PDB file of C-alpha atoms in Angstrom:
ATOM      1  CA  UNK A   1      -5.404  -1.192   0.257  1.00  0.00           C
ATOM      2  CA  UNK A   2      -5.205  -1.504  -3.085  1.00  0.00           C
ATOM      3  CA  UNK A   3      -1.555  -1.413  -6.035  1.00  0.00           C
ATOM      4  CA  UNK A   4      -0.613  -1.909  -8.668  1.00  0.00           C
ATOM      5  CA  UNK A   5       2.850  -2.879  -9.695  1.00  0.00           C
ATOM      6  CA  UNK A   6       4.205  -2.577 -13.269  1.00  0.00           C
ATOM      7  CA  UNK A   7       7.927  -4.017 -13.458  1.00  0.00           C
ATOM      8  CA  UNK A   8      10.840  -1.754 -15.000  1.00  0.00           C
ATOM      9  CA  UNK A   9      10.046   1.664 -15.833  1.00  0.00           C
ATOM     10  CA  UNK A  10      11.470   1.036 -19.759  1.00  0.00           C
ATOM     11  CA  UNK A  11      10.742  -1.801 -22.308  1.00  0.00           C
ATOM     12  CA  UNK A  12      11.956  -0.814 -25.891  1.00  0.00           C
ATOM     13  CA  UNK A  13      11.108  -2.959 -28.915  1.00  0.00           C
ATOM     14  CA  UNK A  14      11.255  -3.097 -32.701  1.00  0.00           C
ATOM     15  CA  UNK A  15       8.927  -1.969 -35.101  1.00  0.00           C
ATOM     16  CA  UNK A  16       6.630  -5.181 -35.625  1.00  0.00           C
ATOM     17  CA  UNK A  17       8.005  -7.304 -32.624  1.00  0.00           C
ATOM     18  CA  UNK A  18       5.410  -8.200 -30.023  1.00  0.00           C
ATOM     19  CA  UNK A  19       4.576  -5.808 -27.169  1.00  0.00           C
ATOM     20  CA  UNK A  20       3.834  -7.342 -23.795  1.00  0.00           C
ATOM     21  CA  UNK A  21       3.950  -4.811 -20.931  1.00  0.00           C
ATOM     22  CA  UNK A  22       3.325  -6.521 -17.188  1.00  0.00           C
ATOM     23  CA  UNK A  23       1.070  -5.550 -14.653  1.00  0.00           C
ATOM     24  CA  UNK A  24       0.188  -6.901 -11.132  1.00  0.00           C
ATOM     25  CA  UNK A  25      -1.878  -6.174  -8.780  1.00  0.00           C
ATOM     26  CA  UNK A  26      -2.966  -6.556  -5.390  1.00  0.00           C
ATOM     27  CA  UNK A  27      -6.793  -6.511  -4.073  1.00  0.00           C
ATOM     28  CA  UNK A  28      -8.390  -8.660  -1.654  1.00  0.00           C
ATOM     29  CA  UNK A  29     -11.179  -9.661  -4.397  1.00  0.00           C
ATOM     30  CA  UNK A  30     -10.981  -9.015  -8.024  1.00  0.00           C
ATOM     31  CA  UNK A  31     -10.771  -5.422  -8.936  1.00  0.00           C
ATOM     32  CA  UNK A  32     -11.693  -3.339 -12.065  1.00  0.00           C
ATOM     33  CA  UNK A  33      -8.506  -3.120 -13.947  1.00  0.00           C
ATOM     34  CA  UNK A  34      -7.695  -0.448 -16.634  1.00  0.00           C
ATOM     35  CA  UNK A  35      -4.341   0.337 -19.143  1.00  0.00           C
ATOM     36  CA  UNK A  36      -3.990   3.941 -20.214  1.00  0.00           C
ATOM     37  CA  UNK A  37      -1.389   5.538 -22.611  1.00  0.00           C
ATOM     38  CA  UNK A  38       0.271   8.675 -21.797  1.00  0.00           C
ATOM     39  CA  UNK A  39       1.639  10.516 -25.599  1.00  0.00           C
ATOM     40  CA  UNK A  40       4.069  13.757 -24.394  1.00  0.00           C
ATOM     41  CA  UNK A  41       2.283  16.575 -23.549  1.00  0.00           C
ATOM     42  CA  UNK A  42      -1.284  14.840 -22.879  1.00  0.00           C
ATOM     43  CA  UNK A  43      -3.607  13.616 -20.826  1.00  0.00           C
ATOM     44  CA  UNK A  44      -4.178   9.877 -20.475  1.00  0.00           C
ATOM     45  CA  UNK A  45      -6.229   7.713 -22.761  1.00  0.00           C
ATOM     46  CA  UNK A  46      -8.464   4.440 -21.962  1.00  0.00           C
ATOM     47  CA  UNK A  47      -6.650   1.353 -24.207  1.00  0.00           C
ATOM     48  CA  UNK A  48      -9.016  -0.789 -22.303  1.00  0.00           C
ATOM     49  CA  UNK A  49     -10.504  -2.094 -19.421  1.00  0.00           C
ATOM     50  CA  UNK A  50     -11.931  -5.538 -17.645  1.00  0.00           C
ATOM     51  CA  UNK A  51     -14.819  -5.182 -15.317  1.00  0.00           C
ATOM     52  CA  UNK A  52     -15.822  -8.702 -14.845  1.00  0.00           C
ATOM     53  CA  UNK A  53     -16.978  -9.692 -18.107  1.00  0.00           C
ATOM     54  CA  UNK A  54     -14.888 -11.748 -21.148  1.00  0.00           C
ATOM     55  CA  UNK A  55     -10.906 -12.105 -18.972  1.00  0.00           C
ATOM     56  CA  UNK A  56      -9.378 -11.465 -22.129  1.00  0.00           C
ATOM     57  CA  UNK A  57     -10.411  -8.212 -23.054  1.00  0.00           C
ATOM     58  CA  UNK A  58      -9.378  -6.280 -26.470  1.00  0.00           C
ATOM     59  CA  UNK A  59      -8.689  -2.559 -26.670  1.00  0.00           C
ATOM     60  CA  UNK A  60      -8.142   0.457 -29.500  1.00  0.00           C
ATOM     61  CA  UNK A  61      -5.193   0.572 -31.789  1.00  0.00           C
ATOM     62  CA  UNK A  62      -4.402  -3.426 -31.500  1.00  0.00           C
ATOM     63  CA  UNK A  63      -4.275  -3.882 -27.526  1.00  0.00           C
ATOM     64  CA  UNK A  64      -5.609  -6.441 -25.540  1.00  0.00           C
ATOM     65  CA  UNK A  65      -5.161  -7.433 -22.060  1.00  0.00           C
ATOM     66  CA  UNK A  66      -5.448 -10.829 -19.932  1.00  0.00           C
ATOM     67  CA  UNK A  67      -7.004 -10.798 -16.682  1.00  0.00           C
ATOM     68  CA  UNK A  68      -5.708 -13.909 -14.568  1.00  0.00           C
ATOM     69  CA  UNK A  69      -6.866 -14.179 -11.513  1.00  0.00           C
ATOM     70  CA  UNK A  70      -4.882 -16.772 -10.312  1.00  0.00           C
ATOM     71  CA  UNK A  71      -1.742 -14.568 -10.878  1.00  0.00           C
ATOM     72  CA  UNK A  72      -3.193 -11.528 -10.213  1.00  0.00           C
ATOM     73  CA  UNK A  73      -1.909 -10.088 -13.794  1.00  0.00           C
ATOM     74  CA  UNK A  74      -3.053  -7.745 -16.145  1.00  0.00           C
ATOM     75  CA  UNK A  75      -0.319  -7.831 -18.852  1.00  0.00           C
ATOM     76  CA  UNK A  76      -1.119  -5.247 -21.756  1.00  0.00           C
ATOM     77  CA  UNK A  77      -0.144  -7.031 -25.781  1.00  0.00           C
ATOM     78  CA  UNK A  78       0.223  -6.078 -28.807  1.00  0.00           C
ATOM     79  CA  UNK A  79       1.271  -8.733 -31.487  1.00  0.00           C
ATOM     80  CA  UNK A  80       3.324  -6.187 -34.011  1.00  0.00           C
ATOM     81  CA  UNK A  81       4.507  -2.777 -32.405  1.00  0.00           C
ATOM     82  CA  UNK A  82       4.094   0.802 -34.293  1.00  0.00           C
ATOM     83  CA  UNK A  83       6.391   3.595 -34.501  1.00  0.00           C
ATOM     84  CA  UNK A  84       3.071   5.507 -33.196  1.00  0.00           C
ATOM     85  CA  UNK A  85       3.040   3.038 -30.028  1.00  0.00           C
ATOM     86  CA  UNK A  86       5.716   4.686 -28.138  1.00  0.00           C
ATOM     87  CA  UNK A  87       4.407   6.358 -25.227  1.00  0.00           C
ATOM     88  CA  UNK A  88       3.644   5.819 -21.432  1.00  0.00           C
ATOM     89  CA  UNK A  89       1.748   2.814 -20.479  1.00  0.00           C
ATOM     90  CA  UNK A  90      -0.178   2.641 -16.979  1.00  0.00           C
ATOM     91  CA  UNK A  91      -1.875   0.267 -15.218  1.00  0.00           C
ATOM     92  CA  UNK A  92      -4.835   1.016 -13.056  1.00  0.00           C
ATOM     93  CA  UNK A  93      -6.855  -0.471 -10.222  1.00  0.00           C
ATOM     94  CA  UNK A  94     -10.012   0.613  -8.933  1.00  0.00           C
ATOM     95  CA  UNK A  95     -12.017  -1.014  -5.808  1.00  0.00           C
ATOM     96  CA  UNK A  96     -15.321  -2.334  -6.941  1.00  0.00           C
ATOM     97  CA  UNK A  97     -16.943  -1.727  -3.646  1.00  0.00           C
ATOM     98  CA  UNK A  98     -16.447   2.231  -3.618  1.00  0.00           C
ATOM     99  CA  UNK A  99     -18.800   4.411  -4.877  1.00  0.00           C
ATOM    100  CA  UNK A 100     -16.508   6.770  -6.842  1.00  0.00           C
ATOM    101  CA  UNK A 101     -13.887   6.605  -9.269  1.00  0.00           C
ATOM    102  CA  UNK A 102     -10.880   6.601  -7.739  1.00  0.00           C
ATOM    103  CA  UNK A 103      -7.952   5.228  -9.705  1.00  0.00           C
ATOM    104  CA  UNK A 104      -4.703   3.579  -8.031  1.00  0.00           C
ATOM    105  CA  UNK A 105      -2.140   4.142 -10.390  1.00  0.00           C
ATOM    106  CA  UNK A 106       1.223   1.797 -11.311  1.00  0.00           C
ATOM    107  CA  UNK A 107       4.201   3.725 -11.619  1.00  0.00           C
ATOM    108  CA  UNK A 108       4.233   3.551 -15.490  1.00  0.00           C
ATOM    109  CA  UNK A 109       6.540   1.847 -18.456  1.00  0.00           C
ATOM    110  CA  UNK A 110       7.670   3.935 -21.173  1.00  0.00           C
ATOM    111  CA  UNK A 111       7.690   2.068 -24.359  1.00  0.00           C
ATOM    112  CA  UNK A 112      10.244   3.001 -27.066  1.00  0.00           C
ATOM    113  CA  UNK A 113       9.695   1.599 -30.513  1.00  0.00           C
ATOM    114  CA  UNK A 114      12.948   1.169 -32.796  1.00  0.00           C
ATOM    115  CA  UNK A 115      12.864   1.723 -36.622  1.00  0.00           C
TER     116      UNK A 115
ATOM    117  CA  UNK B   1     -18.561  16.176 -27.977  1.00  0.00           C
ATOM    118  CA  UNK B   2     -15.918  18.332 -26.743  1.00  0.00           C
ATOM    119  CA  UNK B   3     -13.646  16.930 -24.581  1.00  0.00           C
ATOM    120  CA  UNK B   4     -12.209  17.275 -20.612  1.00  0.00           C
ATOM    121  CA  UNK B   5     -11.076  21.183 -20.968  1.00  0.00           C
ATOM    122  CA  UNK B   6      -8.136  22.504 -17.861  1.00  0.00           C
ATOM    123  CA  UNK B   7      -7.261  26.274 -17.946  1.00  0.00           C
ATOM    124  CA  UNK B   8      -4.256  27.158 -17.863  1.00  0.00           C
ATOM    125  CA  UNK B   9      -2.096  24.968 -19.095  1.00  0.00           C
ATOM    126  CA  UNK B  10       0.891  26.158 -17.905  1.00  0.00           C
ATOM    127  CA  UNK B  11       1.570  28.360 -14.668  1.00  0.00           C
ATOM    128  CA  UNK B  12       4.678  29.343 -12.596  1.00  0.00           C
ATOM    129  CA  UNK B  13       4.494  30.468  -9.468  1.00  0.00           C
ATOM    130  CA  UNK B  14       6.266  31.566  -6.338  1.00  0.00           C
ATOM    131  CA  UNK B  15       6.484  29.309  -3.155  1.00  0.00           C
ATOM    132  CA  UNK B  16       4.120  30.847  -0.573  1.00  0.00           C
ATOM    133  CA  UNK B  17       1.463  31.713  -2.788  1.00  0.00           C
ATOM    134  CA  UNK B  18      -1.978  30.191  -3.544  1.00  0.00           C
ATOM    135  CA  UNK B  19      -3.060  28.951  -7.095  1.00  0.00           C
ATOM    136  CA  UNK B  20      -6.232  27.780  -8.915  1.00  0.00           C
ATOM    137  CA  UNK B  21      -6.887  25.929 -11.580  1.00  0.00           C
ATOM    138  CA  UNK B  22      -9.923  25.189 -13.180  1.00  0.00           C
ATOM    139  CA  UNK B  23     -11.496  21.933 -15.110  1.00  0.00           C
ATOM    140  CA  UNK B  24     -14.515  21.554 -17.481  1.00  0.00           C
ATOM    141  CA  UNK B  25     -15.979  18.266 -17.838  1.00  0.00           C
ATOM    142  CA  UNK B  26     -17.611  16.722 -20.988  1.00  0.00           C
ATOM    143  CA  UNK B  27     -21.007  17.641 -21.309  1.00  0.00           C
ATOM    144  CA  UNK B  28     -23.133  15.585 -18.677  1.00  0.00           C
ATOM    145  CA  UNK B  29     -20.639  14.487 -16.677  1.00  0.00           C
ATOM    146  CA  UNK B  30     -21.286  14.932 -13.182  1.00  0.00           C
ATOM    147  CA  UNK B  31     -18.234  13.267 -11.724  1.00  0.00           C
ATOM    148  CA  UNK B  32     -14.685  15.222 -11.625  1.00  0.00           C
ATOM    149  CA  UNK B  33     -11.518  13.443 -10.316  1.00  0.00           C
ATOM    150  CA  UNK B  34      -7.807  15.382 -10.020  1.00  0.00           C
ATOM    151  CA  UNK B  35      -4.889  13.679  -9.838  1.00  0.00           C
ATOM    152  CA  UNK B  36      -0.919  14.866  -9.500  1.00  0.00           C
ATOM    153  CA  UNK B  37       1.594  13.538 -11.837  1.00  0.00           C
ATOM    154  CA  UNK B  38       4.944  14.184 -10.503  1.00  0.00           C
ATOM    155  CA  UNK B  39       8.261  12.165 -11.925  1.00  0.00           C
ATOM    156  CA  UNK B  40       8.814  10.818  -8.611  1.00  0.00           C
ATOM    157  CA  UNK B  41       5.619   9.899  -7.096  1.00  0.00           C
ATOM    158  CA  UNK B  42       3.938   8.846 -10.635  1.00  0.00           C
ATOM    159  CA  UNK B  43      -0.081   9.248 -10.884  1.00  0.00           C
ATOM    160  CA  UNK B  44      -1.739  10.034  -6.978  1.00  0.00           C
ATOM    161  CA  UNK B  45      -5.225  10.871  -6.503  1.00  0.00           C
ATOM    162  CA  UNK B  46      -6.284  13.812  -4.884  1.00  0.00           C
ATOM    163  CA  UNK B  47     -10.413  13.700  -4.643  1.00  0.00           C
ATOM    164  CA  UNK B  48     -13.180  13.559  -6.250  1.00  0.00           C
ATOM    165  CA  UNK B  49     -16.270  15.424  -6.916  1.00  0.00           C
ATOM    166  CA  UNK B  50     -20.046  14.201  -7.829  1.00  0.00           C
ATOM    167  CA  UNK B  51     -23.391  16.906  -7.661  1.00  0.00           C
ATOM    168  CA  UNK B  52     -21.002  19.468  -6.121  1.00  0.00           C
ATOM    169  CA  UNK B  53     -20.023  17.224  -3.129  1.00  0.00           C
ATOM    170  CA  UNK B  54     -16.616  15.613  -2.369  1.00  0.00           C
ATOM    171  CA  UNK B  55     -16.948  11.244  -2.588  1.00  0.00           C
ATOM    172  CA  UNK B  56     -13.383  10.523  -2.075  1.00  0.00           C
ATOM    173  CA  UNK B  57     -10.392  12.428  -0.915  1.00  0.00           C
ATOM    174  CA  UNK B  58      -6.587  11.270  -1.562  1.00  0.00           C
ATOM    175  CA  UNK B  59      -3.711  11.518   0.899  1.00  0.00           C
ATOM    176  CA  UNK B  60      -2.605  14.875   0.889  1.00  0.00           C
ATOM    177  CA  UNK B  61      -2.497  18.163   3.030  1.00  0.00           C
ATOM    178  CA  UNK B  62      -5.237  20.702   3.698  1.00  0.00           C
ATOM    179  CA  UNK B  63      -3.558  23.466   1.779  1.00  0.00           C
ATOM    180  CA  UNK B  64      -5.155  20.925  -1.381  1.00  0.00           C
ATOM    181  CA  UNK B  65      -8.701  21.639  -1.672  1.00  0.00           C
ATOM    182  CA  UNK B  66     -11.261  21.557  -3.765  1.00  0.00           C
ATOM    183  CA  UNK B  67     -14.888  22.262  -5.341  1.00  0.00           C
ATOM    184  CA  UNK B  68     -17.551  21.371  -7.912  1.00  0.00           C
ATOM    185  CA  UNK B  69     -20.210  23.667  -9.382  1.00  0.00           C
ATOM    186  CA  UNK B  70     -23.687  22.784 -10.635  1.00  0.00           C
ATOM    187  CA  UNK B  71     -22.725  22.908 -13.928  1.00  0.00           C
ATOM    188  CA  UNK B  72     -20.178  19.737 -12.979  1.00  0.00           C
ATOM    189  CA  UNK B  73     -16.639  22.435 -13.512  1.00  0.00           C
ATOM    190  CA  UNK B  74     -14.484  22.061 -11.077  1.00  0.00           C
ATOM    191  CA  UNK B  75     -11.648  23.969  -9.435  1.00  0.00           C
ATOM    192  CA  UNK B  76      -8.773  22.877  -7.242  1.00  0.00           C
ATOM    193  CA  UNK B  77      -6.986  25.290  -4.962  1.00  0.00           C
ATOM    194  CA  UNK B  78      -3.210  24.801  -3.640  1.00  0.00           C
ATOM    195  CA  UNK B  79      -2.711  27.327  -1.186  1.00  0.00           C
ATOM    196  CA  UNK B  80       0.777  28.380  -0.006  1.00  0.00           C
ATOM    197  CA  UNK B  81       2.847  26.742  -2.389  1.00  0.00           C
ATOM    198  CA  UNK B  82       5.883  24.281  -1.866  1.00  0.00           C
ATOM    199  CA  UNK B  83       8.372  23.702  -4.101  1.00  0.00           C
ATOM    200  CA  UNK B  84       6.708  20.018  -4.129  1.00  0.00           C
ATOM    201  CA  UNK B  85       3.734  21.066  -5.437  1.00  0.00           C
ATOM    202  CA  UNK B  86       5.200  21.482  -8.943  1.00  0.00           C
ATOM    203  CA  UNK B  87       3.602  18.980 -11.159  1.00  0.00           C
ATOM    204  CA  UNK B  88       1.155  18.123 -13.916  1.00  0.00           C
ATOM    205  CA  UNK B  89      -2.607  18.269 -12.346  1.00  0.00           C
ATOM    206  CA  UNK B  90      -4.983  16.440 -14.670  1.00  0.00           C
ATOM    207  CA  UNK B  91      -8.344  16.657 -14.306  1.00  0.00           C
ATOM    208  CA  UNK B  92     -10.846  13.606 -15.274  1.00  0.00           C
ATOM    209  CA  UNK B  93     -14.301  13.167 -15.913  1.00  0.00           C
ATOM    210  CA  UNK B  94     -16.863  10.702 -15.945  1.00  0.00           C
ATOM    211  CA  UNK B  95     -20.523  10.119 -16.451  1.00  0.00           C
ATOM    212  CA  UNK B  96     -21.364   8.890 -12.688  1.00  0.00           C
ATOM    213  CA  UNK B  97     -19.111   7.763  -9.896  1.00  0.00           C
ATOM    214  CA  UNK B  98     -18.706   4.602 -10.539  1.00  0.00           C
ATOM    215  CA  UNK B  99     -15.409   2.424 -10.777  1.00  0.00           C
ATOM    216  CA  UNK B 100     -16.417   0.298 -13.648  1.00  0.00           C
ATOM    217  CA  UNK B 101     -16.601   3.660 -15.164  1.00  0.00           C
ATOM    218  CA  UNK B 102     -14.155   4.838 -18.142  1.00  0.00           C
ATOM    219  CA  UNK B 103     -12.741   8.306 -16.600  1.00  0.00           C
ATOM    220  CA  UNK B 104     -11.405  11.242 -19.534  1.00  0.00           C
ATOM    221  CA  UNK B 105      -8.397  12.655 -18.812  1.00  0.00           C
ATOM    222  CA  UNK B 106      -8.263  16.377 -19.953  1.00  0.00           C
ATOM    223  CA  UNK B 107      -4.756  17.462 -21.205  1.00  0.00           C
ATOM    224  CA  UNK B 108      -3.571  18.532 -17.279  1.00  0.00           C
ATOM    225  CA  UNK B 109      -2.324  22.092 -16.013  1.00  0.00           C
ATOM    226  CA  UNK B 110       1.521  21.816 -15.584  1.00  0.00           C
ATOM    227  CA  UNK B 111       2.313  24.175 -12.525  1.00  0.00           C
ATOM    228  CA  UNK B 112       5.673  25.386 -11.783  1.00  0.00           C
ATOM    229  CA  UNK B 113       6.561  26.582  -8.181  1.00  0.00           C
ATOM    230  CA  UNK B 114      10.137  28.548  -7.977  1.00  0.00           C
TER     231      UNK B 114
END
């Protein structure tokens, strides 16, 4: 079976300091690998994703992602954090041989952003 | 294009009794996914629906069930209700079922079971 692990449950940061948020996971052959954000009150909301195309793989609002396959990672960056940034971060696996859609969901990080 | 829509947003009910809510995918999706948000148990799947048929079911009871119209909505039913069962239920849709495919979340139905 498929997981995802995303150490710590809390990262906080200073405006313009670099955001790096970790994600493992475990699949017996490479899996498709998403990041979404969670803002209060919301629904979640694609950053980005890496289906077997470039391994470094950029996303909306300044987010990118490196898929490394030798440590089956996933770690979510951004060089200069934003007030706006703060939010829930997860990490998602999904198994390339199903036919559906099913998402296996990390526990989350909530990032805080400090003035 | 409007987006994922889940009515209601908010419900509280009583433990024993049987809820529905109710999700309306973006135009031309055919694929609807729920999932249950809960502090302690984080993001778990609960099943999946493409052309009104059920691709993938999660690890929970019976009393969670589902269905998908031919217009792609799609309701999920809890019947008698633990207190357990309170959490957000987001809905998501996506074009086919597919897992390279980007799902859209709508904004989730929190239910409250007292």
């Amino acid at each position: 079976a498929q997981s995802v692990t995303q150490l710590g449950s809390h990262v906080s940061v200073s405006e313009g300091a670099l955001v790096l948020l970790r994600c493992n996971y475990s699949s017996s052959v490479p899996p498709y690998l998403f990041w979404y954000v969670q803002y209060p009150n919301q629904g979640l909301q694609l950053l980005l994703k890496y289906t077997s195309a470039a391994t470094l793989v950029k996303g909306i609002n300044g987010f990118e992602a490196e898929f490394k396959k030798s440590e089956t990672s996933f770690h979510l960056t951004k060089p200069s954090a934003h007030m706006s940034d703060a939010a829930e971060y997860f990490c998602a696996v999904s198994d390339v041989a199903g036919a559906n859609s099913k998402l296996t969901f990390g526990k989350g990080i909530t990032l805080s952003v400090r003035p | 294009k409007a987006g994922v829509t889940q009515t209601p947003r908010y419900l509280i009910k009583t433990r024993g009794q049987q809820v529905t809510l109710s999700c309306s995918p973006i135009s031309g999706h055919r694929s609807v996914s729920w999932y249950q948000q809960t502090p302690g148990q984080g993001l778990q799947f609960l099943f999946e629906y493409f052309s009104e048929t059920q691709r993938n079911k999660g690890n929970f009871p019976g009393r969670f069930s589902g269905r998908q119209f031919s217009n792609s909505r799609s309701e999920m039913n809890v019947s008698t209700l633990e207190l357990g069962d309170s959490a957000l239920y987001l809905c998501a849709s996506s074009y086919v079922a597919e897992p390279y495919n980007e799902q859209f979340f709508g904004p989730g139905t929190r239910l409250t079971v007292l």
